[in-house]
mmCIF file with all atom_site columns, C-alpha atoms in Angstrom:
data_model
loop_
_atom_site.group_PDB
_atom_site.id
_atom_site.type_symbol
_atom_site.label_atom_id
_atom_site.label_alt_id
_atom_site.label_comp_id
_atom_site.label_asym_id
_atom_site.label_entity_id
_atom_site.label_seq_id
_atom_site.pdbx_PDB_ins_code
_atom_site.Cartn_x
_atom_site.Cartn_y
_atom_site.Cartn_z
_atom_site.occupancy
_atom_site.B_iso_or_equiv
_atom_site.pdbx_formal_charge
_atom_site.auth_seq_id
_atom_site.auth_comp_id
_atom_site.auth_asym_id
_atom_site.auth_atom_id
_atom_site.pdbx_PDB_model_num
ATOM 1   C CA . MET A 1 1   ? -39.389 51.396 -9.366  1.00 94.00 ? 1   MET A CA 1
ATOM 2   C CA . ALA A 1 2   ? -36.252 51.550 -7.285  1.00 96.00 ? 2   ALA A CA 1
ATOM 3   C CA . HIS A 1 3   ? -32.720 52.700 -7.909  1.00 97.00 ? 3   HIS A CA 1
ATOM 4   C CA . VAL A 1 4   ? -29.880 50.754 -6.278  1.00 97.00 ? 4   VAL A CA 1
ATOM 5   C CA . SER A 1 5   ? -26.442 52.194 -5.608  1.00 96.00 ? 5   SER A CA 1
ATOM 6   C CA . VAL A 1 6   ? -23.458 51.404 -3.430  1.00 95.00 ? 6   VAL A CA 1
ATOM 7   C CA . THR A 1 7   ? -21.685 54.081 -1.401  1.00 93.00 ? 7   THR A CA 1
ATOM 8   C CA . ASP A 1 8   ? -18.695 53.181 0.745   1.00 87.00 ? 8   ASP A CA 1
ATOM 9   C CA . HIS A 1 9   ? -19.863 49.998 2.472   1.00 92.00 ? 9   HIS A CA 1
ATOM 10  C CA . THR A 1 10  ? -23.595 50.582 2.171   1.00 96.00 ? 10  THR A CA 1
ATOM 11  C CA . LEU A 1 11  ? -26.231 49.362 -0.269  1.00 97.00 ? 11  LEU A CA 1
ATOM 12  C CA . VAL A 1 12  ? -28.704 52.163 -0.907  1.00 97.00 ? 12  VAL A CA 1
ATOM 13  C CA . VAL A 1 13  ? -32.164 51.480 -2.342  1.00 98.00 ? 13  VAL A CA 1
ATOM 14  C CA . GLU A 1 14  ? -34.064 54.620 -3.303  1.00 98.00 ? 14  GLU A CA 1
ATOM 15  C CA . ILE A 1 15  ? -37.734 54.245 -4.117  1.00 97.00 ? 15  ILE A CA 1
ATOM 16  C CA . GLU A 1 16  ? -38.677 56.520 -6.989  1.00 96.00 ? 16  GLU A CA 1
ATOM 17  C CA . GLY A 1 17  ? -41.771 58.482 -7.987  1.00 95.00 ? 17  GLY A CA 1
ATOM 18  C CA . LEU A 1 18  ? -45.213 57.503 -6.743  1.00 95.00 ? 18  LEU A CA 1
ATOM 19  C CA . ASP A 1 19  ? -43.824 54.180 -5.563  1.00 94.00 ? 19  ASP A CA 1
ATOM 20  C CA . ARG A 1 20  ? -42.656 56.072 -2.457  1.00 94.00 ? 20  ARG A CA 1
ATOM 21  C CA . LEU A 1 21  ? -46.307 56.664 -1.673  1.00 93.00 ? 21  LEU A CA 1
ATOM 22  C CA . TRP A 1 22  ? -47.412 53.093 -2.449  1.00 93.00 ? 22  TRP A CA 1
ATOM 23  C CA . ALA A 1 23  ? -44.527 51.552 -0.481  1.00 93.00 ? 23  ALA A CA 1
ATOM 24  C CA . ILE A 1 24  ? -44.546 54.084 2.370   1.00 95.00 ? 24  ILE A CA 1
ATOM 25  C CA . ARG A 1 25  ? -40.757 54.184 2.117   1.00 94.00 ? 25  ARG A CA 1
ATOM 26  C CA . SER A 1 26  ? -38.377 56.336 0.141   1.00 96.00 ? 26  SER A CA 1
ATOM 27  C CA . ARG A 1 27  ? -34.986 54.904 1.048   1.00 97.00 ? 27  ARG A CA 1
ATOM 28  C CA . ILE A 1 28  ? -33.448 51.794 2.582   1.00 97.00 ? 28  ILE A CA 1
ATOM 29  C CA . GLU A 1 29  ? -29.788 51.584 3.561   1.00 97.00 ? 29  GLU A CA 1
ATOM 30  C CA . ILE A 1 30  ? -28.149 48.235 4.291   1.00 97.00 ? 30  ILE A CA 1
ATOM 31  C CA . PRO A 1 31  ? -24.512 47.616 5.293   1.00 96.00 ? 31  PRO A CA 1
ATOM 32  C CA . LEU A 1 32  ? -22.908 45.480 2.563   1.00 95.00 ? 32  LEU A CA 1
ATOM 33  C CA . GLY A 1 33  ? -21.876 42.955 5.207   1.00 95.00 ? 33  GLY A CA 1
ATOM 34  C CA . ASN A 1 34  ? -25.587 42.191 5.734   1.00 96.00 ? 34  ASN A CA 1
ATOM 35  C CA . VAL A 1 35  ? -26.266 41.566 2.035   1.00 97.00 ? 35  VAL A CA 1
ATOM 36  C CA . ARG A 1 36  ? -26.154 37.855 1.140   1.00 96.00 ? 36  ARG A CA 1
ATOM 37  C CA . GLY A 1 37  ? -26.686 38.324 -2.568  1.00 95.00 ? 37  GLY A CA 1
ATOM 38  C CA . ALA A 1 38  ? -29.018 39.369 -5.341  1.00 97.00 ? 38  ALA A CA 1
ATOM 39  C CA . THR A 1 39  ? -30.836 37.518 -8.113  1.00 97.00 ? 39  THR A CA 1
ATOM 40  C CA . VAL A 1 40  ? -33.111 38.311 -11.020 1.00 97.00 ? 40  VAL A CA 1
ATOM 41  C CA . ASP A 1 41  ? -36.378 36.522 -10.242 1.00 94.00 ? 41  ASP A CA 1
ATOM 42  C CA . PRO A 1 42  ? -39.461 37.440 -12.304 1.00 91.00 ? 42  PRO A CA 1
ATOM 43  C CA . GLY A 1 43  ? -41.273 34.366 -10.925 1.00 91.00 ? 43  GLY A CA 1
ATOM 44  C CA . ILE A 1 44  ? -41.290 35.658 -7.359  1.00 89.00 ? 44  ILE A CA 1
ATOM 45  C CA . PHE A 1 45  ? -44.225 37.933 -8.210  1.00 88.00 ? 45  PHE A CA 1
ATOM 46  C CA . ARG A 1 46  ? -46.480 34.838 -8.332  1.00 89.00 ? 46  ARG A CA 1
ATOM 47  C CA . GLU A 1 47  ? -45.508 33.710 -4.819  1.00 89.00 ? 47  GLU A CA 1
ATOM 48  C CA . PRO A 1 48  ? -47.738 34.493 -1.833  1.00 90.00 ? 48  PRO A CA 1
ATOM 49  C CA . LYS A 1 49  ? -46.869 37.884 -0.365  1.00 92.00 ? 49  LYS A CA 1
ATOM 50  C CA . GLY A 1 50  ? -48.001 37.208 3.191   1.00 92.00 ? 50  GLY A CA 1
ATOM 51  C CA . ILE A 1 51  ? -49.740 39.752 5.347   1.00 95.00 ? 51  ILE A CA 1
ATOM 52  C CA . ARG A 1 52  ? -49.459 43.378 4.283   1.00 95.00 ? 52  ARG A CA 1
ATOM 53  C CA . VAL A 1 53  ? -48.296 45.440 7.245   1.00 94.00 ? 53  VAL A CA 1
ATOM 54  C CA . GLY A 1 54  ? -47.994 48.737 5.387   1.00 92.00 ? 54  GLY A CA 1
ATOM 55  C CA . GLY A 1 55  ? -48.193 49.652 1.752   1.00 94.00 ? 55  GLY A CA 1
ATOM 56  C CA . THR A 1 56  ? -50.233 48.717 -1.287  1.00 94.00 ? 56  THR A CA 1
ATOM 57  C CA . HIS A 1 57  ? -51.264 45.428 -2.858  1.00 93.00 ? 57  HIS A CA 1
ATOM 58  C CA . PHE A 1 58  ? -53.510 45.060 -5.884  1.00 93.00 ? 58  PHE A CA 1
ATOM 59  C CA . PRO A 1 59  ? -52.933 41.494 -7.093  1.00 91.00 ? 59  PRO A CA 1
ATOM 60  C CA . GLY A 1 60  ? -51.404 41.457 -10.563 1.00 88.00 ? 60  GLY A CA 1
ATOM 61  C CA . LEU A 1 61  ? -50.899 45.240 -10.617 1.00 93.00 ? 61  LEU A CA 1
ATOM 62  C CA . ILE A 1 62  ? -48.672 46.386 -7.791  1.00 94.00 ? 62  ILE A CA 1
ATOM 63  C CA . THR A 1 63  ? -47.100 45.062 -4.634  1.00 95.00 ? 63  THR A CA 1
ATOM 64  C CA . ALA A 1 64  ? -45.361 47.732 -2.591  1.00 96.00 ? 64  ALA A CA 1
ATOM 65  C CA . GLY A 1 65  ? -44.546 48.041 1.083   1.00 97.00 ? 65  GLY A CA 1
ATOM 66  C CA . THR A 1 66  ? -43.821 45.821 4.044   1.00 97.00 ? 66  THR A CA 1
ATOM 67  C CA . PHE A 1 67  ? -45.168 42.282 4.221   1.00 97.00 ? 67  PHE A CA 1
ATOM 68  C CA . ARG A 1 68  ? -44.848 39.546 6.824   1.00 97.00 ? 68  ARG A CA 1
ATOM 69  C CA . SER A 1 69  ? -44.501 36.058 5.356   1.00 92.00 ? 69  SER A CA 1
ATOM 70  C CA . GLY A 1 70  ? -43.375 32.826 7.020   1.00 91.00 ? 70  GLY A CA 1
ATOM 71  C CA . GLY A 1 71  ? -42.050 34.696 10.059  1.00 94.00 ? 71  GLY A CA 1
ATOM 72  C CA . GLU A 1 72  ? -39.951 37.050 7.909   1.00 96.00 ? 72  GLU A CA 1
ATOM 73  C CA . TRP A 1 73  ? -40.312 40.685 6.936   1.00 97.00 ? 73  TRP A CA 1
ATOM 74  C CA . VAL A 1 74  ? -40.129 41.347 3.210   1.00 97.00 ? 74  VAL A CA 1
ATOM 75  C CA . PHE A 1 75  ? -40.083 44.713 1.459   1.00 97.00 ? 75  PHE A CA 1
ATOM 76  C CA . TRP A 1 76  ? -41.760 44.804 -1.969  1.00 97.00 ? 76  TRP A CA 1
ATOM 77  C CA . ASP A 1 77  ? -41.826 47.405 -4.713  1.00 97.00 ? 77  ASP A CA 1
ATOM 78  C CA . VAL A 1 78  ? -42.822 45.630 -7.942  1.00 97.00 ? 78  VAL A CA 1
ATOM 79  C CA . LYS A 1 79  ? -45.307 46.385 -10.723 1.00 95.00 ? 79  LYS A CA 1
ATOM 80  C CA . ASN A 1 80  ? -43.500 44.682 -13.628 1.00 96.00 ? 80  ASN A CA 1
ATOM 81  C CA . PRO A 1 81  ? -42.310 41.213 -12.550 1.00 95.00 ? 81  PRO A CA 1
ATOM 82  C CA . GLU A 1 82  ? -39.915 40.981 -15.536 1.00 96.00 ? 82  GLU A CA 1
ATOM 83  C CA . LYS A 1 83  ? -37.791 43.633 -13.818 1.00 97.00 ? 83  LYS A CA 1
ATOM 84  C CA . ALA A 1 84  ? -37.863 42.127 -10.321 1.00 97.00 ? 84  ALA A CA 1
ATOM 85  C CA . VAL A 1 85  ? -34.659 41.673 -8.342  1.00 97.00 ? 85  VAL A CA 1
ATOM 86  C CA . VAL A 1 86  ? -34.482 39.876 -4.999  1.00 97.00 ? 86  VAL A CA 1
ATOM 87  C CA . ILE A 1 87  ? -31.826 41.041 -2.543  1.00 97.00 ? 87  ILE A CA 1
ATOM 88  C CA . GLU A 1 88  ? -31.293 38.587 0.321   1.00 97.00 ? 88  GLU A CA 1
ATOM 89  C CA . LEU A 1 89  ? -30.297 40.059 3.702   1.00 97.00 ? 89  LEU A CA 1
ATOM 90  C CA . VAL A 1 90  ? -29.113 38.848 7.112   1.00 97.00 ? 90  VAL A CA 1
ATOM 91  C CA . ASP A 1 91  ? -29.288 40.578 10.495  1.00 96.00 ? 91  ASP A CA 1
ATOM 92  C CA . GLU A 1 92  ? -31.678 43.201 9.146   1.00 97.00 ? 92  GLU A CA 1
ATOM 93  C CA . ARG A 1 93  ? -35.334 43.969 9.760   1.00 96.00 ? 93  ARG A CA 1
ATOM 94  C CA . TYR A 1 94  ? -36.132 42.739 6.238   1.00 97.00 ? 94  TYR A CA 1
ATOM 95  C CA . SER A 1 95  ? -34.942 39.297 5.199   1.00 97.00 ? 95  SER A CA 1
ATOM 96  C CA . ARG A 1 96  ? -35.504 40.194 1.535   1.00 97.00 ? 96  ARG A CA 1
ATOM 97  C CA . LEU A 1 97  ? -35.997 43.229 -0.658  1.00 98.00 ? 97  LEU A CA 1
ATOM 98  C CA . VAL A 1 98  ? -38.045 42.456 -3.752  1.00 97.00 ? 98  VAL A CA 1
ATOM 99  C CA . ILE A 1 99  ? -37.731 45.491 -5.976  1.00 97.00 ? 99  ILE A CA 1
ATOM 100 C CA . GLU A 1 100 ? -38.328 46.504 -9.559  1.00 97.00 ? 100 GLU A CA 1
ATOM 101 C CA . VAL A 1 101 ? -35.339 48.141 -11.227 1.00 97.00 ? 101 VAL A CA 1
ATOM 102 C CA . ALA A 1 102 ? -34.687 49.507 -14.738 1.00 97.00 ? 102 ALA A CA 1
ATOM 103 C CA . ASP A 1 103 ? -31.963 46.957 -15.527 1.00 98.00 ? 103 ASP A CA 1
ATOM 104 C CA . PRO A 1 104 ? -32.203 43.830 -13.342 1.00 97.00 ? 104 PRO A CA 1
ATOM 105 C CA . ARG A 1 105 ? -28.987 42.184 -14.632 1.00 98.00 ? 105 ARG A CA 1
ATOM 106 C CA . ALA A 1 106 ? -26.914 45.352 -14.101 1.00 98.00 ? 106 ALA A CA 1
ATOM 107 C CA . THR A 1 107 ? -28.347 45.734 -10.583 1.00 97.00 ? 107 THR A CA 1
ATOM 108 C CA . VAL A 1 108 ? -27.480 42.150 -9.649  1.00 97.00 ? 108 VAL A CA 1
ATOM 109 C CA . ASP A 1 109 ? -23.968 42.632 -11.055 1.00 97.00 ? 109 ASP A CA 1
ATOM 110 C CA . LEU A 1 110 ? -23.574 45.855 -9.046  1.00 97.00 ? 110 LEU A CA 1
ATOM 111 C CA . VAL A 1 111 ? -24.575 44.132 -5.796  1.00 96.00 ? 111 VAL A CA 1
ATOM 112 C CA . GLU A 1 112 ? -22.454 41.047 -6.399  1.00 95.00 ? 112 GLU A CA 1
ATOM 113 C CA . LEU A 1 113 ? -19.389 43.109 -7.386  1.00 94.00 ? 113 LEU A CA 1
ATOM 114 C CA . ALA A 1 114 ? -19.753 45.354 -4.328  1.00 93.00 ? 114 ALA A CA 1
ATOM 115 C CA . LYS A 1 115 ? -19.811 42.300 -2.038  1.00 87.00 ? 115 LYS A CA 1
ATOM 116 C CA . ARG A 1 116 ? -16.500 40.973 -3.354  1.00 83.00 ? 116 ARG A CA 1
ATOM 117 C CA . PRO A 1 117 ? -13.327 41.803 -1.477  1.00 73.00 ? 117 PRO A CA 1
ATOM 118 C CA . ALA A 1 118 ? -11.401 44.709 -3.060  1.00 62.00 ? 118 ALA A CA 1
ATOM 119 C CA . ASP A 1 119 ? -8.667  42.374 -4.355  1.00 60.00 ? 119 ASP A CA 1
ATOM 120 C CA . ASP A 1 120 ? -11.174 40.312 -6.368  1.00 68.00 ? 120 ASP A CA 1
ATOM 121 C CA . ARG A 1 121 ? -12.741 43.361 -8.089  1.00 62.00 ? 121 ARG A CA 1
ATOM 122 C CA . THR A 1 122 ? -9.697  44.014 -10.263 1.00 57.00 ? 122 THR A CA 1
ATOM 123 C CA . ARG A 1 123 ? -9.737  40.526 -11.802 1.00 57.00 ? 123 ARG A CA 1
#
């Protein structure tokens, strides 16, 4: 599972517990300007993952680590697809982060709110 936070102008994804071992990553930081958006997408777990470059993949149980699919790099950390969030990126090594979070809707709202200009946040 991952925890997502926003500090200043950076999206921070912290991989928690043993998932750090399975994913071979503990933290990913992305400038908010390179975040296109986030969506709740439990169905993405059924899509082909591509070639595992580093990490763990037991079909139906866990997908964690770096995968290469369709010419793009994708970071996965998902065991429970019902809690999967997809964060789309530009100008980053990864084109997508597919992560499991405790509250997918709250995480998507956090990302989308952080991307809005400061004037729009007060409305």
